[in-house]
CSV table of C-alpha atoms and ligand atoms in Angstrom, one decimal:
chain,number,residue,atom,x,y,z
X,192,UNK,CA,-19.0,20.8,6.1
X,193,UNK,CA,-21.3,23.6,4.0
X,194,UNK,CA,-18.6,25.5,4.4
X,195,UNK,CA,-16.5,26.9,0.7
X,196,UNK,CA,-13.1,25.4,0.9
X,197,UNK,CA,-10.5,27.2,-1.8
X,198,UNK,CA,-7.4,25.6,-2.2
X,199,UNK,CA,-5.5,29.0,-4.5
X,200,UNK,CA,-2.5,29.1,-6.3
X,201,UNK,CA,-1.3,25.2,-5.8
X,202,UNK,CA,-0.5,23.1,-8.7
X,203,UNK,CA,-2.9,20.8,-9.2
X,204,UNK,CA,-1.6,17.6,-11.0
X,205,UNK,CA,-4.4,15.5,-12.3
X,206,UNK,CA,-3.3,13.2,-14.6
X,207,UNK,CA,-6.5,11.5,-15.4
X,208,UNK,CA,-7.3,14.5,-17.0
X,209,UNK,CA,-4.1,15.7,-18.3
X,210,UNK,CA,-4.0,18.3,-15.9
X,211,UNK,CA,-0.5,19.7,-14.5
X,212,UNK,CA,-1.0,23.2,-14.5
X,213,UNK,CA,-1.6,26.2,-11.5
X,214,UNK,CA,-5.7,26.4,-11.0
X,215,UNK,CA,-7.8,27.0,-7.7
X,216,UNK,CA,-9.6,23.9,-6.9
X,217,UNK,CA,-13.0,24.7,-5.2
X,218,UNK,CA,-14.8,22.3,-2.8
X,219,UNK,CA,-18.6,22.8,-2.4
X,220,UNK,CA,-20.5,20.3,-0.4
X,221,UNK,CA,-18.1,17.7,0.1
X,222,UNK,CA,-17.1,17.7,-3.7
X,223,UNK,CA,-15.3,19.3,-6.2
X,224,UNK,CA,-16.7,22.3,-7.6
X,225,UNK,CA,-16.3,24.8,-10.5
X,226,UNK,CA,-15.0,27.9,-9.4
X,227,UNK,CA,-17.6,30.8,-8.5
X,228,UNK,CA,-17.4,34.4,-9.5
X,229,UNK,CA,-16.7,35.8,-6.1
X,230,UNK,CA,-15.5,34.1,-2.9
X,231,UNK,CA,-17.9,34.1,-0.4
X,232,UNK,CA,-17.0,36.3,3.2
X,233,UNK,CA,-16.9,32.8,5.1
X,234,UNK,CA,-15.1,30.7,2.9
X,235,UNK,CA,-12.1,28.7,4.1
X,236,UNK,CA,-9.3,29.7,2.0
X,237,UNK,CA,-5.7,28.3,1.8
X,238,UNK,CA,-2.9,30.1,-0.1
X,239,UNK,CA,-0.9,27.0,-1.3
X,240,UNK,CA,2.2,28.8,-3.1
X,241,UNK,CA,2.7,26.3,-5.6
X,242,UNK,CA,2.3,23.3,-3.2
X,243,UNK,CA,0.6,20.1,-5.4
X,244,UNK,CA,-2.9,19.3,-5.1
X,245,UNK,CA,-3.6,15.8,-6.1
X,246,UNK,CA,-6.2,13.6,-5.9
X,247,UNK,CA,-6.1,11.8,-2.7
X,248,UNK,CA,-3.4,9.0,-2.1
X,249,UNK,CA,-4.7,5.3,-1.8
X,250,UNK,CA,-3.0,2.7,0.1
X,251,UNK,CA,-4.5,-0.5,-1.4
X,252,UNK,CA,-2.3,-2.8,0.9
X,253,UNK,CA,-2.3,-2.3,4.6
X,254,UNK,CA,-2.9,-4.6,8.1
X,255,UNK,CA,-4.8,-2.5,10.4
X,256,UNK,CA,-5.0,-5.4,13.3
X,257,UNK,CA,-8.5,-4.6,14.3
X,258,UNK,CA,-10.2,-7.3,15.3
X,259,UNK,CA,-8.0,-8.8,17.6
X,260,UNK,CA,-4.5,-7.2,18.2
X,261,UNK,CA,-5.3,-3.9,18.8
X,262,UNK,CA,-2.5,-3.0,21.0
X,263,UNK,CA,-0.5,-2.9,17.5
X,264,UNK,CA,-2.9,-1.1,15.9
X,265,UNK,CA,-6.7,-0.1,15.4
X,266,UNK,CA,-8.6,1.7,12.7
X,267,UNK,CA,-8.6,4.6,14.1
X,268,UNK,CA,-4.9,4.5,14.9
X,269,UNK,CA,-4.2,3.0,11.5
X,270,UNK,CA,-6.3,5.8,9.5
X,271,UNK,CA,-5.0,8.6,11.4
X,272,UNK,CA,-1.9,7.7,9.9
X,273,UNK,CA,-3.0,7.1,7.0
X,274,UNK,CA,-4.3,10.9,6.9
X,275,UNK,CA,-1.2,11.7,8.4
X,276,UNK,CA,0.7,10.2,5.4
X,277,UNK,CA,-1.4,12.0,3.1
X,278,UNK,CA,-3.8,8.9,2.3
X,279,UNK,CA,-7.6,9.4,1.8
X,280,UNK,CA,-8.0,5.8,1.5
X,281,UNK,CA,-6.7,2.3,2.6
X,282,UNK,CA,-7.5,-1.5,2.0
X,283,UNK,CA,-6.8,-3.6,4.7
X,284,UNK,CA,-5.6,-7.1,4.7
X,285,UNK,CA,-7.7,-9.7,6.4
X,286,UNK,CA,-5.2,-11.5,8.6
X,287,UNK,CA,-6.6,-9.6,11.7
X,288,UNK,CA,-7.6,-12.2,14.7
X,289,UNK,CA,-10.4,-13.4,13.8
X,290,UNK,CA,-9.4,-13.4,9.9
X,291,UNK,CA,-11.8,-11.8,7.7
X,292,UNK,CA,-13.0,-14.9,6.4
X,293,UNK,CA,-17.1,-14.0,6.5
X,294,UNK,CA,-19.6,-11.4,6.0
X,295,UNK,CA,-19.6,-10.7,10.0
X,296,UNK,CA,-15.7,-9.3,9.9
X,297,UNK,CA,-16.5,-7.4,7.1
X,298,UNK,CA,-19.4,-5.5,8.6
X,299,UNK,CA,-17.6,-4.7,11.6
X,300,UNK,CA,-14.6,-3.2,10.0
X,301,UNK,CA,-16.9,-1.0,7.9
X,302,UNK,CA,-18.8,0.1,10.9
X,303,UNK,CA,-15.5,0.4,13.0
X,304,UNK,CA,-14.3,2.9,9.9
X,305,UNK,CA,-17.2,5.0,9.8
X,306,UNK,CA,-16.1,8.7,10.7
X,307,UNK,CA,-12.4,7.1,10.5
X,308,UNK,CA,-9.8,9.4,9.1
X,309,UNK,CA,-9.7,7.7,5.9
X,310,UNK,CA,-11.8,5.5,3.9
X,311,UNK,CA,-11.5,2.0,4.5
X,312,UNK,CA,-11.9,-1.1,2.3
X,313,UNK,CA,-11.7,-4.6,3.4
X,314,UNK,CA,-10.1,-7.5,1.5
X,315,UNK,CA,-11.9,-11.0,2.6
X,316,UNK,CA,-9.4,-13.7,2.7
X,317,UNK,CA,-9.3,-16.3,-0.4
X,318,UNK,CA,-9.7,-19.5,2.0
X,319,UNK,CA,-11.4,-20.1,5.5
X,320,UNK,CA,-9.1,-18.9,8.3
X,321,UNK,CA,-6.3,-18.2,5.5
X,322,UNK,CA,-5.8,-21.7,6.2
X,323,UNK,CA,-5.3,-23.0,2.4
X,324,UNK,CA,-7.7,-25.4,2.6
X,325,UNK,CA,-11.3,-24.5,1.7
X,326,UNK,CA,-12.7,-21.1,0.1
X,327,UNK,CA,-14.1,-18.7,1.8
X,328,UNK,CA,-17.9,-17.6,0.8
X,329,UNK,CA,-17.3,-14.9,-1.8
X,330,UNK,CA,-20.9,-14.2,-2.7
X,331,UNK,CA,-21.3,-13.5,1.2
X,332,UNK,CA,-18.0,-11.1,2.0
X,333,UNK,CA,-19.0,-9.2,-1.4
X,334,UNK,CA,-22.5,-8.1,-0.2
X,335,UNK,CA,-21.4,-7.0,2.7
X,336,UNK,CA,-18.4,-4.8,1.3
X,337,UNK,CA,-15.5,-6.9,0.6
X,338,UNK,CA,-13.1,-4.7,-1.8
X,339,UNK,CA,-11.0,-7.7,-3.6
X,340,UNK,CA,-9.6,-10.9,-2.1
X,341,UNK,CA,-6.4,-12.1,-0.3
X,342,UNK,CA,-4.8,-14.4,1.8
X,343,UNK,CA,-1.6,-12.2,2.3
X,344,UNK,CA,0.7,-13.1,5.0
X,345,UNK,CA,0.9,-16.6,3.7
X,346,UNK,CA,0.9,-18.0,0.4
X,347,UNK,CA,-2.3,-20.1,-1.3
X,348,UNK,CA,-0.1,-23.3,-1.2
X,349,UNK,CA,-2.3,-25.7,-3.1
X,350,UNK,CA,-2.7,-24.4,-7.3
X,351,UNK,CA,-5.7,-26.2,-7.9
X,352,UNK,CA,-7.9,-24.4,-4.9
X,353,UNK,CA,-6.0,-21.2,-6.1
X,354,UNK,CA,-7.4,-22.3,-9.6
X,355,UNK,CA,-11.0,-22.4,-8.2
X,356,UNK,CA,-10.5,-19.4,-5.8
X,357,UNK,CA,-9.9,-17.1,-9.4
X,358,UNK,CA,-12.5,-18.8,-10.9
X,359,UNK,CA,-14.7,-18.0,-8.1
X,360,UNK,CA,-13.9,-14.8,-7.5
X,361,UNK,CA,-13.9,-13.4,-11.4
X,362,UNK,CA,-17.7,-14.9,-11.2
X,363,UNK,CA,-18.4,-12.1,-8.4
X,364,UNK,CA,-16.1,-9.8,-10.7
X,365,UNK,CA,-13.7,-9.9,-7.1
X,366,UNK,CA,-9.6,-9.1,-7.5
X,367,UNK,CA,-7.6,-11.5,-6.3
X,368,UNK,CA,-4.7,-10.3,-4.1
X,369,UNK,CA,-1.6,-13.0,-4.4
X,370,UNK,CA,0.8,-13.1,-1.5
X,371,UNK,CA,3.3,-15.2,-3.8
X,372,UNK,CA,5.3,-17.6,-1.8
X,373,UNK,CA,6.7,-20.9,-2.5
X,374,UNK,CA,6.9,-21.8,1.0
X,375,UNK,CA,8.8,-24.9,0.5
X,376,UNK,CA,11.8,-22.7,-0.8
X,377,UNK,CA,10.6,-19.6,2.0
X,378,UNK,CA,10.6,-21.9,5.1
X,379,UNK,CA,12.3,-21.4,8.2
X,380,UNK,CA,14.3,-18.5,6.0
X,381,UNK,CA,14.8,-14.5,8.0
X,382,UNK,CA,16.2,-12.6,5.1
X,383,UNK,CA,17.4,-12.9,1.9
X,384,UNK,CA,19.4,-15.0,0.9
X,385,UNK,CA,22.6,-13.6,0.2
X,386,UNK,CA,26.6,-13.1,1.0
X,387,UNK,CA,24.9,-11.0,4.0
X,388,UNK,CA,22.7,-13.9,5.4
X,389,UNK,CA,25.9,-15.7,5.3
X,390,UNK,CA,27.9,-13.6,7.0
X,391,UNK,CA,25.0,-13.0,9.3
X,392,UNK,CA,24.5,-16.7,9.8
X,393,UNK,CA,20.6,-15.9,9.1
X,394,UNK,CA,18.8,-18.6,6.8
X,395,UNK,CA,17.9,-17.4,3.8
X,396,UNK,CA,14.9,-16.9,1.0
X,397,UNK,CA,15.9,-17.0,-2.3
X,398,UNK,CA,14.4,-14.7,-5.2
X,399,UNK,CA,13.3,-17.9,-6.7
X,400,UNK,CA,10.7,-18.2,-3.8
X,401,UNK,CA,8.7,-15.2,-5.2
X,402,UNK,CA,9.0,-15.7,-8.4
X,403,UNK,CA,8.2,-19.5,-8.8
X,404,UNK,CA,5.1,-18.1,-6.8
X,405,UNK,CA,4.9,-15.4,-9.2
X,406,UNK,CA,4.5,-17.0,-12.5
X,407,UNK,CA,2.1,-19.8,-11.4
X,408,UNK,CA,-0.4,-17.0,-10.4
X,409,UNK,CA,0.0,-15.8,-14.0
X,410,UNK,CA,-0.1,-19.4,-15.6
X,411,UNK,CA,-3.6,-19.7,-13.6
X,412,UNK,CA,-4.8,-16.3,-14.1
X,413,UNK,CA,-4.3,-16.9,-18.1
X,414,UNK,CA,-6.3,-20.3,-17.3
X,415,UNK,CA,-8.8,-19.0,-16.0
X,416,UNK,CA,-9.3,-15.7,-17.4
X,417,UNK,CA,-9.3,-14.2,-13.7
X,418,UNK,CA,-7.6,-10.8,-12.7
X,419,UNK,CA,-4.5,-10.8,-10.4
X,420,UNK,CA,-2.8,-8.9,-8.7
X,421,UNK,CA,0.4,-9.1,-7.2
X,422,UNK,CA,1.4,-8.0,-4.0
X,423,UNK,CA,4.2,-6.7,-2.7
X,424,UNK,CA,6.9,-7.6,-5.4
X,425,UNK,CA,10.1,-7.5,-4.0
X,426,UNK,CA,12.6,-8.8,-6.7
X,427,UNK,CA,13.3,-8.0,-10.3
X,428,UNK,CA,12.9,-11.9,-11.5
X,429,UNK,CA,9.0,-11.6,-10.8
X,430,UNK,CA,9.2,-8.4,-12.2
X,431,UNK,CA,10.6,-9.8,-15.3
X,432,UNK,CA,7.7,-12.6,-15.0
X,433,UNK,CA,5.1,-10.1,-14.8
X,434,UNK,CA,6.3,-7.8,-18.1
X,435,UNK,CA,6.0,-11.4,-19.9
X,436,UNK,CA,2.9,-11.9,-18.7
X,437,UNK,CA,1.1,-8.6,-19.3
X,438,UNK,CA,2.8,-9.3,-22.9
X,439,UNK,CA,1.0,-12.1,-23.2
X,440,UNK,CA,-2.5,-10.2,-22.1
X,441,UNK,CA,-2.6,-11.7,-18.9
X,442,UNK,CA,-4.6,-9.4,-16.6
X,443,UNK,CA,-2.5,-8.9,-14.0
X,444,UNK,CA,-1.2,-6.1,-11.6
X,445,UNK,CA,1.2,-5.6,-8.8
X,446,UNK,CA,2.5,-3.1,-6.6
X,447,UNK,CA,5.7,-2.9,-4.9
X,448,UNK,CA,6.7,-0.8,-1.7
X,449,UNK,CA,9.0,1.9,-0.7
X,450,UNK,CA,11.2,-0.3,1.3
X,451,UNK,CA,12.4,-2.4,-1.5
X,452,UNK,CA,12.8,0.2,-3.6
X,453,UNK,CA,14.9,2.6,-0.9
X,454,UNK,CA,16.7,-0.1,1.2
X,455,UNK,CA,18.1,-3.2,0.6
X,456,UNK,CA,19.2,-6.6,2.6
X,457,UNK,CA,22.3,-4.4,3.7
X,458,UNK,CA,19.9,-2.9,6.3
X,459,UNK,CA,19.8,-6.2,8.0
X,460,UNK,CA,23.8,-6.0,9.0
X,461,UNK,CA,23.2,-5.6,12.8
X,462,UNK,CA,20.8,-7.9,13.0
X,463,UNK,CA,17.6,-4.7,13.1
X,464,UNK,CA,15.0,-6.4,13.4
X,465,UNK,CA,13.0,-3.2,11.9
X,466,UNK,CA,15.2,-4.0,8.6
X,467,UNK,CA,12.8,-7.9,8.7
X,468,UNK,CA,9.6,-8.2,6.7
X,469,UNK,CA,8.3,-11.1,4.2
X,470,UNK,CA,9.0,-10.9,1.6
X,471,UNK,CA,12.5,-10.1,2.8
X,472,UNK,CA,14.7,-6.9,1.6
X,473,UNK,CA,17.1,-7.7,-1.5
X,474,UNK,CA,20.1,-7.2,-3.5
X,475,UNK,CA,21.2,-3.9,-5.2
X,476,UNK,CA,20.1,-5.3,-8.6
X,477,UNK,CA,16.4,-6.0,-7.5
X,478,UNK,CA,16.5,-2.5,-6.2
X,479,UNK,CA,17.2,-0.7,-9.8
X,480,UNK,CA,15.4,-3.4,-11.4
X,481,UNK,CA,12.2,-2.6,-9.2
X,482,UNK,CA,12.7,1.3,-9.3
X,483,UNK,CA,13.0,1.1,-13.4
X,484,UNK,CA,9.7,-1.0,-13.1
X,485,UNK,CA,7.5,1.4,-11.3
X,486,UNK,CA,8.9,4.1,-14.2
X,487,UNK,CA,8.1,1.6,-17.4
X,488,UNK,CA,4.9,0.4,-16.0
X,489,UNK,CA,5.6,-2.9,-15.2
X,490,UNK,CA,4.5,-2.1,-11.3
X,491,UNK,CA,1.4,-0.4,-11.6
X,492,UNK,CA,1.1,0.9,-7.8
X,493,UNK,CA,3.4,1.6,-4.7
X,494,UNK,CA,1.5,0.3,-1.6
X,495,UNK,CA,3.1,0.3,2.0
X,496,UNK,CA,2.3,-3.3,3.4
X,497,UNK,CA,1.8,-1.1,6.5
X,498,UNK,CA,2.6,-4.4,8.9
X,499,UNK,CA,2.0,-2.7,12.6
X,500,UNK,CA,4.3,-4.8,15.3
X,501,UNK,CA,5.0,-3.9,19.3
X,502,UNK,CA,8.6,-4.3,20.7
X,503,UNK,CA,6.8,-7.3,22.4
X,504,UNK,CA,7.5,-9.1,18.7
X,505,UNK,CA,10.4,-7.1,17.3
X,506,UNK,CA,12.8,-6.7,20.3
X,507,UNK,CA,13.9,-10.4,20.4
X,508,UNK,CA,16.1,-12.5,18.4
X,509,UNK,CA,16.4,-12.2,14.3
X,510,UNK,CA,14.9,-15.5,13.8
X,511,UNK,CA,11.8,-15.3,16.1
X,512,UNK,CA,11.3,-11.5,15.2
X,513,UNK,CA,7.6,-10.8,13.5
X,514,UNK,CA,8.2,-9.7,9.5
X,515,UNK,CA,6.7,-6.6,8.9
X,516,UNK,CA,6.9,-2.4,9.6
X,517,UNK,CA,5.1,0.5,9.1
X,518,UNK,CA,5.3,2.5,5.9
X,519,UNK,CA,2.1,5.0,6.1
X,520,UNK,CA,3.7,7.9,7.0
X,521,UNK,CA,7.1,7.0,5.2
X,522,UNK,CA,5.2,5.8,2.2
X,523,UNK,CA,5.0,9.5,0.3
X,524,UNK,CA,8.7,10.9,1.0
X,525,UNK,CA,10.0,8.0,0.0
X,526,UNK,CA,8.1,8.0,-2.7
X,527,UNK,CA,8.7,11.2,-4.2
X,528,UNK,CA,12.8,10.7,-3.7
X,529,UNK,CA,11.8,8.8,-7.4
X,530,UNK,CA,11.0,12.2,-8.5
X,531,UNK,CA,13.6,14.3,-7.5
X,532,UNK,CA,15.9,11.3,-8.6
X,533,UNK,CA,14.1,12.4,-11.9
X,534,UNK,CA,13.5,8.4,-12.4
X,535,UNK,CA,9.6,9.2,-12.8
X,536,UNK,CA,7.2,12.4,-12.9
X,537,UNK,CA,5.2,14.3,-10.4
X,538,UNK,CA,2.2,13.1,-12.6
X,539,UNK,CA,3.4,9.2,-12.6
X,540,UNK,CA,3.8,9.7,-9.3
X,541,UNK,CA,0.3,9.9,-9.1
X,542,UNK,CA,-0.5,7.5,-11.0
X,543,UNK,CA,1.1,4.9,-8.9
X,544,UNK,CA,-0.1,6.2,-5.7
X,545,UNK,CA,-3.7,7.4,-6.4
X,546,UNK,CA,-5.0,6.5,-9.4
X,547,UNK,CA,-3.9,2.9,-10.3
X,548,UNK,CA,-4.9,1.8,-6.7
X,549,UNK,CA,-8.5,3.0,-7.3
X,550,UNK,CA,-8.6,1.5,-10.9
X,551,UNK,CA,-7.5,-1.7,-9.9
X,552,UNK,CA,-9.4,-2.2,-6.6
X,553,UNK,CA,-12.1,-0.8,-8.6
X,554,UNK,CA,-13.1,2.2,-6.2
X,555,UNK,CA,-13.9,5.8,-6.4
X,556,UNK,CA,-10.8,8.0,-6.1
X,557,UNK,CA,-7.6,8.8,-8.5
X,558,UNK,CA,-9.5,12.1,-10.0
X,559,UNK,CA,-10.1,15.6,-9.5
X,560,UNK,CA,-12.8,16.7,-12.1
X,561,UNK,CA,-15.6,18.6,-11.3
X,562,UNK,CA,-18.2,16.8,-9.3
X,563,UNK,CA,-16.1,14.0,-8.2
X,564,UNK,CA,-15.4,13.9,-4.3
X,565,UNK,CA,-13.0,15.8,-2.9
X,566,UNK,CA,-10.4,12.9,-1.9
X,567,UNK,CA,-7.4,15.4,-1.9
X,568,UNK,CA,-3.6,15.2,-0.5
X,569,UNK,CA,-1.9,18.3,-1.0
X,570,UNK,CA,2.0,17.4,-1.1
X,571,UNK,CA,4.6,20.3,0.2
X,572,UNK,CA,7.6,18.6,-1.7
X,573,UNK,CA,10.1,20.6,-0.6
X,574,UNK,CA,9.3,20.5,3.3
X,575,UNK,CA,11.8,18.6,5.3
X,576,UNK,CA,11.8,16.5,8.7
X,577,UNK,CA,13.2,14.1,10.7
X,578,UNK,CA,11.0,11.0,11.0
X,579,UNK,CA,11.3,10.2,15.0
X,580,UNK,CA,9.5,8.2,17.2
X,581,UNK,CA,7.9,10.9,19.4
X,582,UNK,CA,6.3,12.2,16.0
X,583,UNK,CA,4.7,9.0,15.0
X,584,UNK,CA,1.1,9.0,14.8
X,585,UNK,CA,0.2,5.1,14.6
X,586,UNK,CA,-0.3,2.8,17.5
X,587,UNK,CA,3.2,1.2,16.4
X,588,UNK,CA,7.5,2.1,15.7
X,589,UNK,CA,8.5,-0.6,14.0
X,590,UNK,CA,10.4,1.3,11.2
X,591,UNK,CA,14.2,1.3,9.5
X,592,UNK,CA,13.3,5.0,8.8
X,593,UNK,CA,13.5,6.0,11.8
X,594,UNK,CA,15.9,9.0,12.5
X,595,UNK,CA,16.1,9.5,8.6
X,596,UNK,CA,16.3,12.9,7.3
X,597,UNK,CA,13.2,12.7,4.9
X,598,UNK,CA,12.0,15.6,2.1
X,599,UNK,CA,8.2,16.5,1.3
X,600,UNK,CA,5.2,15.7,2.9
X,601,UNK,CA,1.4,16.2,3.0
X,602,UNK,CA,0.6,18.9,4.5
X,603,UNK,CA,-3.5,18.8,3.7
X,604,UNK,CA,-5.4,16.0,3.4
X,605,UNK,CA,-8.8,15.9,3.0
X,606,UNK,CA,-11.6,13.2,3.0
X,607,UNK,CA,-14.8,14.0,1.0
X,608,UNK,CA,-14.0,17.7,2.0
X,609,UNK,CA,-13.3,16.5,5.4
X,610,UNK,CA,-9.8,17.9,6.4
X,611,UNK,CA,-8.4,14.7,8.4
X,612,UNK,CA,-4.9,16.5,8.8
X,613,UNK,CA,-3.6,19.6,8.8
X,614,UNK,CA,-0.2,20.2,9.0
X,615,UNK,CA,-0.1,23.4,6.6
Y,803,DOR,O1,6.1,-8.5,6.5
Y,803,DOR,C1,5.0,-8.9,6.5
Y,803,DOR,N1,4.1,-8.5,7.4
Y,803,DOR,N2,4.6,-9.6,5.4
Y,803,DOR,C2,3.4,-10.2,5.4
Y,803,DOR,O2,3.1,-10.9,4.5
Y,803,DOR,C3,2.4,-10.0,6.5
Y,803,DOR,C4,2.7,-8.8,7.3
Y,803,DOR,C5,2.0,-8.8,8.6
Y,803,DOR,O3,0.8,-9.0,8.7
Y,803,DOR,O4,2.7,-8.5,9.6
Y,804,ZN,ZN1,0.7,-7.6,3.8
C-alpha cells in the first residue's frame, strides 16, 4: 500500500483539467502524487506504451442482488466485475430482497462493500418496499450512506407522492433516480413494440410509455425545483423531452446504456431471451437518435443497468423471462466503439463514464489532479477479445454479447491505489 506506484509513458486523458497529453502519473499513499526526482529502488513501475490513464470509471446504475438473491449476484461477485470492467465505483439499485427501504439495508451493503473490489454506493428506494404507496424515511437512509434515491425496476405510479418524494428528497439535497414507466401503456408488454413484436407475436411497449413517464418527471421536477435524473433512456422521444427540458433550466440528467445504443429490438428475432430487459431494445432511429445524444450532451452518462439473472429466470418462455443482463464487463468496449466510430472523443468518453457519474451522484471520483485519490482505469483500446462465458467474472451470463468479437479493454484498474485487476 506504501509502496510507489508509476504508471510511465501512458496518455493520461483528464478532462476535468484539460489534460490529454503523455505524462507519468505517480501514486503515493493511496493518492495521486507529483512526480519525484528519482524513482525509488522498490517502486512498482508499469511501462504503459501509450495505453490511457483515466480517472476511474463509475457505474452509477447497477443491481448487485445482495441481500436476498445472491445466487445471481453478491457484492463481491458484482464489484469484481466491476474492477474487471474497468470501474472503480458503482451505485447499486435498491430492489434487492429485502428492498433498501431503511437505514438497516443501507448499513449492511456498506459493511458488505468494505475491502470490495470497488466502491459502492447505495441508492434507497423513493417509497416503502418500492411499493408506490408511502415514502420511504429519507433523513434516515441519508445518515446512514444512501447515495441518491430510486425506485427503479418499477415506475413511481402515483405523480402527486412522486411530487412529495422530490420535494422531500431536494430538502436532504438527495437525487432522485426516475425509472420512467407509464405502466398502463408498459403492462403485460415483452419487447418493443414494433413490425418485429408482430411478427414475433410478442406484446409490445410503445416509446410513448417512456416518454409520457419522461416528461411528467420534468413537469414535477420544474414544480418543485428538485433534481432528476433519468435512468436508463431508451428511446429518442424522451431524449427529445429531456433537450426541451434542460432548455427550459430544468435540472435534470439521464444516462443511457450500451445496449440501446449497440443493439436494437432486431436482437429479439429468435425469441433470446438475453436480447429482454425493461425498458425494452428499440428501433434503428432511437439508436442514432440516442448515440447523437450522448455526443451533444443531451445524455450526460452511459451506465450499464447491470441486471444479474440465472438460467433459472432466463431459460423459459419470452413472456415469463426476467428483463434485465449484465453490462459491467461489456459496458467499456462497447463504449469506446463511439470513439473509433469517431461519433465522440476519447476525452467525452470520459466524461460520460467517469466524471458526469461522480458529479451527478455527487461523489468523489472523475479527476486525476494531484492529491485526489487514485481511482484509475487504464484503458488498452486497441486489445481485442472474445467475450465468452468461461471468461466471465460475475456470478451471472445473462448477456446478448456473448461470443462477440469486442476491441479495448481495461487492463489496470485501481482503487484508492489498490490494484483490484490486473490484466496488463
Ligand atoms: O431490465 C431490467 N432489469 N430493468 C429494470 O428496471 C430492473 C432490472 C432488474 O432488476 O433486473
Ligand atoms: Zn435498473
Amino acid at each position: 500500500m506504501n509502496t510507489l506506484i508509476i504508471l510511465k509513458n501512458g496518455r493520461l486523458i483528464d478532462p476535468v483539467n484539460s489534460v490529454d497529453a503523455q505524462v507519468d502519473v505517480w501514486i503515493k499513499d493511496g493518492c495521486i502524487a507529483g512526480p519525484g526526482d528519482s524513482i525509488p529502488v522498490d517502486a512498482l513501475v508499469y511501462d504503459l506504451d501509450g495505453k490511457w490513464v483515466v480517472p476511474g470509471l463509475i457505474d452509477m446504475h447497477v443491481h448487485l442482488r445482495e441481500p436476498g438473491q445472491e445466487y445471481k449476484e453478491t457484492i463481491e461477485s458484482g464489484t469484481a466485475a466491476a474492477a474487471a470492467g474497468g470501474f472503480t465505483a458503482v451505485a447499486c439499485m435498491p430492489n434487492t430482497n429485502p428492498i433498501n427501504d431503511n437505514a438497516s439495508v443501507t448499513r449492511f451493503i456498506l459493511e458488505k462493500a468494505v475491502g470490495a473490489a470497488a466502491r459502492v454506493y447505495p441508492v434507497g428506494a423513493i417509497s416503502k418496499g418500492s411499493n408506490g404507496s408511502e415514502l420511504a424515511e429519507y433523513g434516515e437512509m441519508k445518515m446512514a450512506g444512501v447515495a441518491a434515491l430510486s425506485d427503479d425496476g418499477r415506475p413511481v405510479v402515483d405523480s402527486q407522492l412522486m411530487r412529495r418524494a422530490m420535494e422531500y428528497a431536494s430538502s436532504h439535497n438527495l437525487l432522485v433516480i426516475s425509472h420512467s414507466e407509464e405502466s398502463s401503456l408498459s403492462h403485460n408488454g415483452s419487447m418493443n413494440e414494433s413490425v418485429v413484436s408482430t411478427r414475433l407475436g410478442l406484446k409490445g411497449i410503445p416509446n410513448a410509455a417512456e416518454s409520457i413517464a419522461v416528461f411528467r418527471e420534468l413537469a414535477l421536477a420544474e414544480l418543485t425545483g428538485a433534481s432528476v435524473h433519468i435512468a436508463h433512456v431508451s428511446t429518442g422521444d424522451s431524449v427529445d423531452v429531456i433537450r426541451f427540458a434542460k432548455d427550459r433550466g430544468v435540472r435534470v440528467t439521464a444516462e443511457t446504456s450500451p445496449h440501446y445504443f449497440t443493439l436494437t429490438d432486431a436482437a429479439v428475432e429468435g425469441y433470446d431471451t438475453n436480447a429482454k430487459m425493461n425498458p425494452p431494445l428499440r428501433s434503428e432511429l432511437d439508436r442514432q437518435k440516442i448515440r447523437l445524444a450522448l455526443q451533444d450532451g443531451t445524455l450526460d452518462a452511459i451506465a450499464t443497468d447491470h441486471a444479474p439473472h440465472s438460467v433459472l429466470e432466463k431459460s423459459v418462455e419470452f413472456d415469463h423471462a426476467a428483463n434485465g443482463i449484465i453490462g459491467l464487463e461489456t459496458s467499456l468496449p462497447l463504449s469506446l466503439a463511439l470513439v473509433r466510430d469517431g461519433l465522440i472523443s476519447a476525452g467525452r468518453l470520459v466524461e460520460l463514464m467517469s466524471v458526469a457519474p461522480a458529479r451527478i451522484l455527487g461523489v468523489p471520483g472523475g479527476s486525476l489532479a494531484i492529491g485526489e485519490v487514485a481511482d484509475i482505469t487504464v484503458i488498452d483500446p486497441d486489445r481485442q477479445f472474445v467475450y465468452t462465458e468461461e471468461t466471465i467474472i460475475s456470478k451471472s451470463r445473462n448477456s446478448p454479447f456473448i461470443g462477440w468479437k469486442l476491441q479495448g479493454r481495461a487492463v489496470l484498474t485501481l482503487v484508492g491505489g489498490r490494484i483490484t485487476h490486473n490484466g496488463l
